Coordinates of C-alpha atoms in Angstrom, one line a residue:
Chain A
M471 CA 22.4 10.6 3.9
T472 CA 23.5 7.2 5.1
T473 CA 21.8 3.9 4.5
A474 CA 20.7 3.9 8.1
T475 CA 18.8 7.1 7.8
M476 CA 17.5 6.6 4.3
D477 CA 13.8 6.9 4.1
N478 CA 11.4 5.0 1.9
K479 CA 9.8 8.0 0.2
G480 CA 7.9 5.8 -2.2
I481 CA 5.4 4.7 0.4
Q482 CA 4.9 8.1 2.0
M483 CA 3.3 9.7 -1.0
P484 CA 0.5 7.1 -1.4
I485 CA -0.2 7.3 2.4
L486 CA -0.3 11.1 2.2
L487 CA -2.8 10.9 -0.7
V488 CA -5.0 8.3 0.9
A489 CA -4.9 10.0 4.3
G490 CA -5.4 13.4 2.8
I491 CA -8.5 12.3 0.9
G492 CA -9.8 10.4 4.0
F493 CA -9.2 13.4 6.2
L494 CA -11.1 15.7 3.8
I495 CA -14.1 13.4 3.6
T496 CA -14.3 12.6 7.4
A497 CA -13.6 16.2 8.4
G498 CA -16.3 17.3 5.9
L499 CA -18.8 14.8 7.3
V500 CA -18.0 15.8 10.9
M501 CA -18.4 19.5 10.1
F502 CA -21.6 18.9 8.3
N503 CA -23.1 16.9 11.1
L504 CA -21.9 19.4 13.7
S505 CA -23.2 22.4 11.8
S506 CA -26.6 20.7 11.2
Q507 CA -27.1 19.0 14.5
G508 CA -24.7 20.7 16.9
H509 CA -23.5 18.5 19.7
A510 CA -26.7 16.5 19.4
A511 CA -24.6 14.6 17.0
F512 CA -22.8 13.2 20.1
N513 CA -24.2 10.7 22.5
T514 CA -23.2 12.5 25.6
S515 CA -25.9 13.9 28.0
N516 CA -26.6 15.9 31.1
N517 CA -27.6 12.7 32.8
G518 CA -24.0 12.3 33.9
L519 CA -21.9 11.3 30.9
F520 CA -20.4 14.6 30.0
W521 CA -17.1 13.6 28.5
G522 CA -17.6 11.0 25.8
F523 CA -15.8 9.4 22.9
P524 CA -14.3 12.7 21.6
I525 CA -12.5 13.2 24.8
V526 CA -11.3 9.6 24.7
V527 CA -9.9 10.1 21.3
Y528 CA -8.3 13.5 22.2
D529 CA -6.7 12.1 25.3
F530 CA -5.4 9.0 23.5
F531 CA -3.8 11.1 20.8
L532 CA -2.4 13.7 23.2
L533 CA -0.9 11.0 25.5
T534 CA 0.4 9.1 22.5
S535 CA 2.1 12.3 21.3
T536 CA 3.8 13.0 24.7
G537 CA 4.7 9.3 24.9
I538 CA 6.4 9.4 21.5
A539 CA 8.3 12.6 22.6
M540 CA 9.3 10.9 25.8
V541 CA 10.6 7.9 23.9
A542 CA 12.5 10.1 21.5
C543 CA 14.0 12.3 24.2
F544 CA 14.9 9.4 26.5
G545 CA 16.3 7.4 23.7
F546 CA 18.4 10.3 22.4
L547 CA 19.6 11.4 25.9
F548 CA 20.5 7.9 27.1
T549 CA 21.7 6.2 24.0
G550 CA 23.0 9.1 22.0
E551 CA 23.8 8.6 18.3
T552 CA 22.4 5.0 18.5
F553 CA 18.9 6.5 18.6
R554 CA 19.7 9.2 15.9
P555 CA 18.0 7.3 13.0
L556 CA 14.8 7.4 15.0
F557 CA 15.0 10.8 16.6
A558 CA 13.7 13.1 14.0
R559 CA 11.0 10.7 12.8
S560 CA 9.8 10.2 16.4
L561 CA 9.6 13.9 17.1
W562 CA 7.7 14.5 13.9
L563 CA 5.4 11.6 14.7
A564 CA 4.7 13.2 18.1
L565 CA 3.7 16.4 16.3
A566 CA 1.4 14.4 14.0
G567 CA -0.3 12.7 17.0
L568 CA -0.7 16.1 18.7
S569 CA -2.4 17.6 15.7
G570 CA -4.9 14.7 15.5
G571 CA -5.8 15.1 19.2
V572 CA -6.1 18.9 19.2
A573 CA -8.3 18.7 16.0
V574 CA -10.7 16.4 17.8
L575 CA -10.8 18.7 20.9
M576 CA -11.6 21.7 18.8
M577 CA -14.7 19.8 17.5
E578 CA -15.7 18.9 21.0
L579 CA -15.5 22.2 22.7
G580 CA -18.5 24.6 22.7
Y581 CA -16.2 27.6 21.9
P582 CA -12.8 26.3 20.6
L583 CA -11.6 29.7 19.4
R584 CA -12.6 31.4 22.6
A585 CA -10.7 28.7 24.5
M586 CA -7.5 29.4 22.5
F587 CA -7.2 32.9 23.8
L588 CA -9.1 32.8 27.0
I589 CA -7.4 29.9 28.7
P590 CA -3.8 31.1 28.5
F591 CA -4.8 34.5 29.8
S592 CA -7.3 33.6 32.4
F593 CA -4.7 32.8 35.1
A594 CA -7.0 30.2 36.6
F595 CA -4.3 28.8 38.8
S596 CA -6.6 26.4 40.6
S597 CA -7.6 24.6 37.5
P598 CA -5.7 21.6 36.3
L599 CA -6.9 22.3 32.8
Y600 CA -5.3 25.8 32.8
W601 CA -1.9 24.3 33.7
K602 CA -2.4 21.5 31.2
V603 CA -3.0 24.0 28.4
L604 CA 0.1 26.0 29.4
A605 CA 2.1 22.8 29.4
V606 CA 0.8 21.7 26.0
I607 CA 1.8 25.1 24.6
G608 CA 5.3 24.7 26.0
F609 CA 5.5 21.2 24.7
T610 CA 4.4 22.2 21.2
V611 CA 6.9 25.1 21.1
C612 CA 9.8 22.9 22.3
L613 CA 8.8 20.1 20.0
L614 CA 8.9 22.4 17.0
L615 CA 12.2 23.9 18.0
L616 CA 13.7 20.5 18.5
I617 CA 12.5 19.3 15.2
W618 CA 14.0 22.3 13.5
R619 CA 17.3 22.1 15.4
A620 CA 17.6 18.3 14.9
R621 CA 17.5 18.9 11.1
A622 CA 20.5 21.0 11.1
T623 CA 23.5 19.1 9.7
Q624 CA 25.8 20.3 12.4
S625 CA 23.5 19.3 15.3
T626 CA 25.1 17.0 17.8
L627 CA 23.8 15.4 21.0
D628 CA 25.6 18.0 23.0
S629 CA 24.1 20.9 21.1
L630 CA 20.6 19.4 21.4
R631 CA 20.8 18.1 25.0
G632 CA 19.3 21.2 26.7
L633 CA 16.3 21.4 24.3
T634 CA 15.8 17.7 24.4
R635 CA 15.6 17.8 28.2
L636 CA 13.2 20.7 28.1
T637 CA 11.0 18.8 25.6
L638 CA 11.1 15.7 27.8
L639 CA 10.1 17.8 30.8
F640 CA 7.2 19.3 29.1
A641 CA 6.1 15.9 27.7
I642 CA 6.1 14.5 31.3
L643 CA 4.3 17.6 32.6
V644 CA 1.5 17.4 30.0
T645 CA 1.0 13.7 30.7
A646 CA 1.0 14.1 34.5
L647 CA -1.4 17.1 34.3
A648 CA -3.7 15.1 32.1
G649 CA -3.7 12.6 35.0
V650 CA -4.4 15.3 37.5
V651 CA -7.5 16.4 35.6
Y652 CA -9.1 13.1 36.4
G653 CA -7.2 12.1 39.5
S654 CA -8.2 15.2 41.4
Q655 CA -11.9 14.5 41.3
S656 CA -12.1 13.2 44.8
F657 CA -15.8 12.3 44.7
R658 CA -15.3 10.1 41.7
P659 CA -13.4 7.2 43.2
F660 CA -13.1 5.5 39.9
W661 CA -10.8 8.4 38.8
A662 CA -9.5 9.8 42.0
S663 CA -6.1 8.6 42.9
G664 CA -2.7 10.1 43.5
D665 CA -1.1 7.6 41.3
I666 CA -3.0 8.5 38.2
P667 CA -0.3 10.9 36.9
A668 CA 2.3 8.1 37.2
A669 CA 0.0 5.6 35.6
F670 CA -0.6 8.1 32.7
I671 CA 3.1 8.6 32.2
V672 CA 3.7 4.8 32.0
E673 CA 0.8 4.3 29.7
S674 CA 2.0 7.2 27.6
V675 CA 5.5 5.7 27.2
V676 CA 4.0 2.3 26.2
G677 CA 1.9 4.0 23.6
G678 CA 4.8 6.1 22.4
L679 CA 6.9 3.0 21.9
A680 CA 4.2 1.2 20.0
F681 CA 3.7 4.1 17.7
V682 CA 7.4 4.5 17.1
Y683 CA 7.7 0.9 16.2
F684 CA 4.7 0.9 13.9
F685 CA 5.3 4.1 12.0
T686 CA 9.0 3.6 11.6
L687 CA 8.4 0.2 10.1
L688 CA 5.5 1.6 8.0
A689 CA 8.0 4.0 6.5
Y690 CA 9.8 1.0 5.1
G691 CA 6.7 -0.7 3.9
F692 CA 7.0 -3.3 6.7
Q693 CA 9.7 -5.0 4.6
A694 CA 12.6 -6.3 6.6
N695 CA 15.1 -6.0 3.8
R696 CA 14.4 -2.2 3.5
V697 CA 14.8 -1.5 7.2
P698 CA 18.3 -0.2 8.0
E699 CA 20.4 -2.5 10.1
S700 CA 20.9 0.2 12.8
I701 CA 17.1 0.5 13.3
R702 CA 16.6 -3.3 13.3
T703 CA 19.3 -3.5 16.0
V704 CA 17.7 -0.9 18.2
F705 CA 14.2 -2.4 17.8
A706 CA 15.2 -6.0 18.5
G707 CA 17.6 -5.0 21.2
R708 CA 17.4 -2.6 24.2
M709 CA 14.3 -0.8 22.9
G710 CA 12.4 -4.1 22.7
G711 CA 13.3 -4.9 26.3
V712 CA 12.2 -1.4 27.4
F713 CA 9.0 -1.9 25.6
A714 CA 8.3 -5.2 27.4
W715 CA 9.1 -3.8 30.8
A716 CA 6.9 -0.7 30.1
I717 CA 4.0 -3.0 29.3
V718 CA 4.6 -4.9 32.5
L719 CA 4.5 -1.6 34.5
H720 CA 1.3 -0.6 32.7
L721 CA -0.3 -3.9 33.4
V722 CA 0.5 -3.5 37.0
F723 CA -1.5 -0.3 37.1
V724 CA -4.4 -1.7 35.0
V725 CA -4.7 -4.9 37.1
G726 CA -4.1 -3.1 40.3
R727 CA -6.8 -0.6 39.7
T728 CA -9.2 -3.4 38.6
V729 CA -8.6 -5.5 41.8
N730 CA -8.9 -2.4 44.0
G731 CA -12.0 -1.3 42.2
L732 CA -13.6 -4.7 42.5
Y733 CA -12.9 -4.9 46.3
G734 CA -14.1 -1.3 46.9
N735 CA -17.5 -0.7 48.2
V736 CA -17.5 3.1 47.5
E737 CA -20.1 4.6 45.3
G738 CA -18.8 4.8 41.8
L739 CA -16.4 1.8 42.0
Q740 CA -19.3 -0.4 40.8
A741 CA -18.2 0.6 37.4
W742 CA -15.5 -2.0 37.6
Q743 CA -18.1 -4.8 37.7
Y744 CA -19.4 -3.6 34.4
I745 CA -15.9 -3.2 32.9
V746 CA -14.7 -6.6 33.8
S747 CA -18.0 -8.1 32.5
S748 CA -17.4 -6.6 29.1
P749 CA -15.4 -8.5 26.5
L750 CA -13.5 -5.2 25.7
Y751 CA -11.7 -5.4 29.0
W752 CA -10.5 -8.9 28.3
I753 CA -9.5 -8.0 24.7
E754 CA -7.4 -5.2 26.2
L755 CA -5.7 -7.5 28.6
A756 CA -5.2 -10.2 26.0
A757 CA -3.7 -7.7 23.5
L758 CA -1.3 -6.3 26.1
M759 CA -0.3 -9.7 27.4
T760 CA 0.3 -11.0 23.8
A761 CA 2.5 -8.0 23.0
L762 CA 4.3 -8.5 26.3
V763 CA 5.1 -12.1 25.4
I764 CA 6.3 -11.1 22.0
M765 CA 8.6 -8.3 23.2
F766 CA 10.0 -10.5 26.0
S767 CA 11.0 -13.1 23.6
H768 CA 14.2 -12.1 21.8
A769 CA 13.5 -14.6 19.0
L770 CA 10.1 -13.2 18.3
R771 CA 10.9 -9.6 18.6
C772 CA 13.6 -9.8 15.9
N773 CA 10.9 -10.4 13.3
I774 CA 9.7 -7.1 11.8
L775 CA 6.2 -8.2 11.2
I776 CA 5.8 -9.6 14.7
Q777 CA 7.1 -6.2 16.0
V778 CA 4.3 -4.6 14.0
A779 CA 1.8 -7.0 15.4
A780 CA 2.9 -6.2 18.9
A781 CA 2.7 -2.5 18.3
V782 CA -0.9 -2.8 16.9
L783 CA -2.0 -5.0 19.8
V784 CA -0.7 -2.4 22.2
M785 CA -2.4 0.5 20.4
V786 CA -5.7 -1.4 20.5
G787 CA -5.2 -2.3 24.1
L788 CA -4.4 1.2 25.2
F789 CA -7.3 2.7 23.3
I790 CA -9.7 0.3 25.0
G791 CA -8.1 1.2 28.3
R792 CA -8.5 4.9 27.7
Y793 CA -12.2 4.4 26.7
E794 CA -12.8 2.4 29.9
Y795 CA -11.1 4.9 32.1
I796 CA -12.9 8.0 30.9
I797 CA -16.3 6.5 30.4
G798 CA -16.0 4.3 33.5
G799 CA -15.6 7.3 35.7
Q800 CA -18.9 8.6 34.7
I801 CA -21.3 5.7 34.1
I802 CA -22.4 5.5 37.7
P803 CA -24.5 8.6 38.0
L804 CA -24.0 10.7 41.1
F805 CA -27.7 10.8 41.7
K806 CA -29.9 7.9 40.7
G807 CA -33.6 7.9 40.6
S808 CA -36.5 7.7 38.2
W809 CA -34.6 9.9 35.8
A810 CA -31.3 8.2 36.0
P811 CA -30.7 4.4 36.1
P812 CA -28.1 2.8 38.4
V813 CA -25.7 2.7 35.5
L814 CA -25.7 4.9 32.4
S815 CA -25.5 3.4 29.0
Y816 CA -23.3 4.9 26.4
A817 CA -22.1 4.0 23.0
P818 CA -20.4 6.4 20.6
S819 CA -22.5 7.9 17.9
F820 CA -21.6 7.8 14.2
T821 CA -20.2 11.3 14.3
E822 CA -18.1 10.4 17.4
W823 CA -16.6 7.4 15.5
L824 CA -16.0 9.7 12.6
L825 CA -13.9 11.9 14.8
L826 CA -11.6 9.0 15.6
V827 CA -11.2 8.2 11.9
M828 CA -10.6 11.9 11.1
A829 CA -7.9 12.1 13.8
I830 CA -6.2 9.0 12.4
F831 CA -6.2 10.4 8.9
L832 CA -5.0 13.8 10.0
A833 CA -2.1 12.3 12.0
N834 CA -1.2 10.3 9.0
V835 CA -1.3 13.3 6.7
V836 CA 1.1 15.2 9.0
N837 CA 3.3 12.2 9.5
S838 CA 3.6 11.2 5.8
L839 CA 4.1 14.9 4.9
G840 CA 7.1 14.9 7.0
G841 CA 8.4 11.8 5.1
V842 CA 7.7 13.4 1.7
L843 CA 9.4 16.7 2.7
G844 CA 12.3 14.8 4.2
I845 CA 11.8 16.1 7.7
T846 CA 11.6 12.6 9.3
R847 CA 14.9 11.6 7.8
G848 CA 16.9 13.6 10.2
R849 CA 20.5 13.8 9.6
Chain B
M855 CA -22.6 41.4 53.0
A856 CA -25.3 38.8 52.7
K857 CA -24.5 35.1 52.2
W858 CA -27.7 33.8 50.7
G859 CA -28.8 30.3 51.5
M860 CA -31.8 28.0 51.3
V861 CA -33.4 25.6 53.6
I862 CA -35.5 22.8 52.3
D863 CA -37.7 20.9 54.7
L864 CA -38.0 17.3 53.4
D865 CA -40.7 16.4 55.9
T866 CA -42.9 19.1 54.4
C867 CA -42.0 18.8 50.7
T868 CA -44.7 16.9 48.8
G869 CA -42.7 16.5 45.6
C870 CA -45.3 18.4 43.7
Q871 CA -42.6 19.9 41.3
A872 CA -44.1 23.4 41.5
C873 CA -40.6 24.6 42.2
T874 CA -39.3 22.9 39.1
T875 CA -42.0 24.4 37.0
A876 CA -41.6 27.8 38.4
C877 CA -37.8 27.7 37.9
A878 CA -38.3 26.5 34.3
M879 CA -40.7 29.4 33.6
E880 CA -38.7 32.0 35.3
N881 CA -35.4 31.0 33.6
S882 CA -36.8 29.9 30.2
R883 CA -35.4 26.4 30.6
L884 CA -35.7 23.8 27.9
P885 CA -38.1 20.9 28.9
G886 CA -36.2 18.4 31.0
E887 CA -33.2 20.6 31.5
N888 CA -34.2 21.7 35.0
W889 CA -31.9 23.8 37.0
Q890 CA -34.1 22.9 40.0
D891 CA -35.5 19.4 40.0
V892 CA -37.2 17.0 42.4
L893 CA -35.5 13.6 42.0
F894 CA -37.7 10.6 42.6
Y895 CA -36.2 7.3 43.6
H896 CA -37.1 4.2 45.4
E897 CA -35.4 2.1 48.0
G898 CA -35.8 -1.5 48.9
K899 CA -37.6 -4.3 47.2
Y900 CA -41.2 -5.4 47.2
P901 CA -42.9 -5.6 49.7
N902 CA -40.6 -3.2 51.5
V903 CA -40.3 -0.5 49.0
Q904 CA -40.2 3.2 49.8
L905 CA -40.8 6.0 47.3
K906 CA -38.7 9.0 48.1
W907 CA -37.8 12.3 46.6
L908 CA -35.2 15.0 46.9
P909 CA -35.5 18.6 45.7
R910 CA -32.2 19.6 44.3
P911 CA -31.2 23.1 43.2
C912 CA -27.6 24.3 42.8
M913 CA -26.0 24.2 46.2
H914 CA -24.1 27.5 45.6
C915 CA -21.3 26.0 47.6
E916 CA -19.0 28.1 49.8
N917 CA -16.1 26.1 48.4
P918 CA -17.3 25.2 45.0
S919 CA -15.3 22.6 43.0
C920 CA -16.8 23.8 39.8
V921 CA -15.2 27.2 40.3
S922 CA -11.8 25.7 41.1
V923 CA -11.7 23.6 37.9
C924 CA -12.9 26.2 35.4
P925 CA -9.9 27.0 33.1
T926 CA -11.2 30.4 32.0
R927 CA -12.7 31.7 35.3
A928 CA -16.1 31.7 33.6
T929 CA -17.7 30.2 36.6
Y930 CA -17.1 32.2 39.7
K931 CA -18.2 32.9 43.3
D932 CA -19.9 36.2 43.5
P933 CA -18.5 38.0 46.6
E934 CA -21.7 39.9 47.1
G935 CA -24.3 37.3 48.1
G936 CA -22.3 34.1 47.7
F937 CA -23.9 33.1 44.5
V938 CA -22.1 30.8 42.2
L939 CA -22.6 32.2 38.7
I940 CA -21.4 31.6 35.1
D941 CA -20.1 34.2 32.7
W942 CA -21.5 32.9 29.4
N943 CA -19.1 35.3 27.6
R944 CA -16.2 33.4 29.0
C945 CA -17.5 29.8 29.1
I946 CA -15.9 27.6 26.4
G947 CA -18.1 24.6 26.9
C948 CA -15.4 22.2 28.1
K949 CA -17.8 20.7 30.6
Y950 CA -15.1 20.3 33.3
C951 CA -17.4 22.0 35.8
Q952 CA -20.1 19.5 35.0
V953 CA -17.6 16.7 35.7
A954 CA -16.5 18.4 38.9
C955 CA -19.9 19.2 40.4
P956 CA -20.8 16.5 42.9
Y957 CA -24.5 17.5 42.7
G958 CA -25.1 17.2 38.9
V959 CA -26.7 20.6 38.7
R960 CA -25.0 22.0 35.6
F961 CA -26.4 21.8 32.1
Y962 CA -24.9 21.8 28.6
T963 CA -28.0 21.8 26.4
D964 CA -26.5 21.5 22.9
E965 CA -26.9 17.7 23.1
K966 CA -30.0 15.6 22.2
A967 CA -33.2 17.0 23.6
V968 CA -34.3 15.3 26.8
V969 CA -37.9 15.7 25.9
Q970 CA -39.2 15.0 22.5
P971 CA -40.2 16.6 20.2
D972 CA -37.3 18.9 20.3
I973 CA -38.8 22.3 21.2
R974 CA -35.7 24.1 20.0
T975 CA -36.9 23.4 16.5
V976 CA -40.4 24.7 17.3
F977 CA -39.2 28.0 18.7
P978 CA -35.7 28.4 17.0
S979 CA -33.6 31.3 18.1
E980 CA -31.9 33.6 15.7
E981 CA -29.6 35.2 18.3
G982 CA -27.4 32.2 19.2
R983 CA -29.6 31.1 22.0
Q984 CA -30.9 27.6 22.5
W985 CA -34.4 28.6 21.7
D986 CA -36.8 31.6 21.6
P987 CA -39.7 30.8 23.9
P988 CA -42.8 33.0 23.5
W989 CA -43.1 33.4 27.3
K990 CA -39.5 34.4 28.1
G991 CA -38.8 36.8 31.0
P992 CA -37.2 40.2 30.4
Q993 CA -34.0 39.5 32.4
D994 CA -30.9 38.9 30.3
D995 CA -27.5 39.1 31.9
P996 CA -25.0 36.7 30.1
R997 CA -22.2 37.7 32.4
R998 CA -24.1 36.1 35.2
G999 CA -25.7 33.2 33.3
I1000 CA -29.1 34.8 33.4
G1001 CA -31.6 34.6 30.5
I1002 CA -32.0 32.1 27.7
Q1003 CA -29.0 29.8 27.5
P1004 CA -26.7 30.4 24.5
H1005 CA -25.2 27.6 22.4
G1006 CA -21.9 26.0 23.5
V1007 CA -22.0 27.0 27.1
V1008 CA -22.9 25.5 30.5
S1009 CA -25.7 26.9 32.6
K1010 CA -27.0 26.5 36.2
C1011 CA -29.4 27.8 38.8
T1012 CA -28.6 31.3 39.8
F1013 CA -30.6 31.4 43.0
C1014 CA -32.7 33.8 40.9
Y1015 CA -29.9 36.4 41.2
H1016 CA -31.9 38.9 39.1
K1017 CA -34.5 39.0 41.9
V1018 CA -32.5 38.4 45.0
S1019 CA -29.8 40.9 44.2
Q1020 CA -32.4 43.7 44.1
A1021 CA -33.6 43.0 47.7
P1022 CA -33.1 45.7 50.3
T1023 CA -29.8 45.6 52.1
G1024 CA -29.7 43.9 55.5
V1025 CA -33.0 41.9 55.3
P1026 CA -32.5 38.6 57.2
D1027 CA -34.9 36.6 55.1
L1028 CA -36.7 36.8 51.7
D1029 CA -40.1 35.4 52.5
E1030 CA -43.0 35.4 50.1
D1031 CA -45.4 36.0 53.0
I1032 CA -43.9 39.5 53.5
P1033 CA -45.6 41.6 50.8
E1034 CA -42.8 44.2 50.4
L1035 CA -40.2 41.4 49.8
K1036 CA -42.0 38.8 47.8
E1037 CA -40.7 40.2 44.4
Y1038 CA -37.2 39.4 45.5
V1039 CA -37.9 35.8 46.5
P1040 CA -36.4 33.0 44.2
A1041 CA -39.1 31.5 42.0
C1042 CA -38.8 28.0 43.5
V1043 CA -39.3 29.4 47.1
R1044 CA -42.1 31.7 46.2
V1045 CA -44.3 29.0 44.6
C1046 CA -43.7 26.2 47.2
A1047 CA -47.3 25.5 48.3
P1048 CA -46.5 23.4 51.4
K1049 CA -43.9 26.0 52.3
A1050 CA -41.0 23.6 52.4
R1051 CA -38.5 26.2 51.2
F1052 CA -37.0 29.1 53.1
F1053 CA -34.5 31.6 51.8
G1054 CA -32.4 34.0 53.8
D1055 CA -29.0 35.3 54.8
L1056 CA -26.9 32.6 56.4
D1057 CA -24.6 35.3 57.9
H1058 CA -27.5 37.2 59.6
P1059 CA -27.9 36.1 63.2
E1060 CA -31.6 36.8 63.2
S1061 CA -32.5 35.0 60.0
R1062 CA -35.1 32.3 60.0
V1063 CA -32.9 30.0 57.9
N1064 CA -30.2 30.1 60.6
K1065 CA -32.8 29.2 63.3
L1066 CA -34.2 26.4 61.2
I1067 CA -30.8 24.9 60.6
A1068 CA -29.9 25.2 64.3
D1069 CA -33.2 24.0 65.7
H1070 CA -33.8 21.2 63.3
R1071 CA -30.2 20.0 62.7
G1072 CA -30.0 21.1 59.1
T1073 CA -27.7 18.9 57.0
R1074 CA -25.9 19.5 53.8
L1075 CA -25.9 17.1 50.9
K1076 CA -22.6 15.2 50.3
D1077 CA -20.9 17.3 53.0
E1078 CA -17.9 14.9 52.8
T1079 CA -16.9 16.6 49.5
G1080 CA -15.9 19.7 51.4
N1081 CA -17.9 21.9 49.0
K1082 CA -19.9 23.3 51.9
P1083 CA -23.3 23.9 50.2
Q1084 CA -25.4 26.9 51.1
V1085 CA -28.5 24.7 50.8
Y1086 CA -29.5 22.9 53.9
Y1087 CA -32.0 20.1 54.3
L1088 CA -34.2 19.4 57.3
S1089 CA -35.4 16.0 58.1
G1090 CA -37.0 14.8 61.2
G1091 CA -36.5 11.2 60.2
A1092 CA -39.6 10.7 58.2
S1093 CA -37.6 11.2 55.0
A1094 CA -34.1 10.6 54.1
A1095 CA -31.9 13.7 54.1
V1096 CA -29.8 12.2 51.4
P1097 CA -30.9 9.5 48.9
S1098 CA -29.2 6.2 49.0
L1099 CA -26.4 6.5 46.5
R1100 CA -25.4 2.8 46.3
A1101 CA -25.7 1.7 42.8
V1102 CA -27.5 -1.6 42.2
H1103 CA -26.0 -4.0 39.7
Q1104 CA -28.3 -4.1 36.8
D1105 CA -28.6 -7.9 37.0
K1106 CA -29.8 -7.6 40.6
A1107 CA -32.0 -4.6 40.1

């Protein structure tokens, strides 16, 4: 093990313990609430808001996972051994994010176990969800294989190139299909658009970069003197530039959608009026813009703590954006009347918030376990 | 092979909700979770306000988007009769069909009760169903989404499949005024006091529903979606065929 790949094991064990205890408590509370109240513990309803906060959390974690995998695979394929210190850690982090997202989905579905064996064998070719599930299965298998192969001491870029490409392909496929799930709903103009898969891919990469920054630096206790020089060089160098330009692209999609939505007179686009009148939207923009300024400034992005701040700002901004997108597509009811107001009101319930906390804890359990077991060290 | 369809005359409908009540009784629906409902809404501002209403069952579309999106093929188009049904044994409760239905006629009833007190706690079921009402009907066919809704699945109007599917082959219309056919008529049609609803075979050249659609320019709700509903509305201009869907900003409402 070189200095560059040396891990700070000391911090992973406390994280594992805290996250483990946190996960047990939150998962226990969620299970208790769901077993005693069923899905009445959620604030979704038949009035039109069918997919609520649990889907927001699930999608956020899933797209973060594919984004991290895309960053890892792109980084490794295009920069080779330069990215090596981050490769194994990023792949494992992608798996951690995926586990958090899937756990939340299992809590949201009416019949999660039935879904696991019925979807793959239903051959429902017309359903975007069917293809998405197949892609997620392929992505998970590739990710596991790549993690296993990358750990081998004799593994080289050449020996991993094929599998890395395949993992990258599946990561892009999952993300694009997640976009198709929403983008194909032609009568929901807030969602429907051919560019949604592309927007999801960009958003996913931005999230992936933020998480790679944050969790890599977390592994070194956010202490600059502990972070190996090779990682500092990558973070302050080309990767920082890529991060900045990815944020720019994401902002183009966000602002473009907003402007188009505010101009539009089609039923459903009125949601944009509510979104821009909410402080959340401006917090999202401010967070992304601040991160953008940080990452564009070479002087600022050399500082480890400022890198962490930028990553956190992006995480917060993206989460708000995901919430606005999924809820915004449903808050204008398709049929209004005495039973449904012009705009539906929705706020996550306590149990729905718990699901977010549970997913964060679970992802941290898996991620820190990788650190403790030495999986994230790579070669 | 019949292609069953419904015609609703909006000029005749009085919005009495007898159809909603009959449907709820026939299909053991939870209060407020109405497969068939009459939506009331108003248009305009005082002093030019109009109260309007729109009866809305499942449209049993020819090209249903709910069927296309279902990842387990739980919801399907029945080739014999054109019903859109749900196999509760295959439904996973992902609610994608609810999201994809332009008409809002699908129901996932595990959430908070629409009407309080929660009647599910008054008549709890011990068989995994939403509730155990004392007046439930005998029909129970989970593979077609008929009976009391189980937990964790989505449900919808079946066009009273359990009745209509038993009708003699080749009849053009199922009319409650024909004594030998009245048992096969969907509950909402049978109880309609002003006779605003008609049910028949859209593929039968002699059916009354076809004549009504042709003679009175029957329209379909949200036809622009391409779903091609098998429910048609008649409107001579006295009432809107389709409610105004333009949302009003809350500040301006």
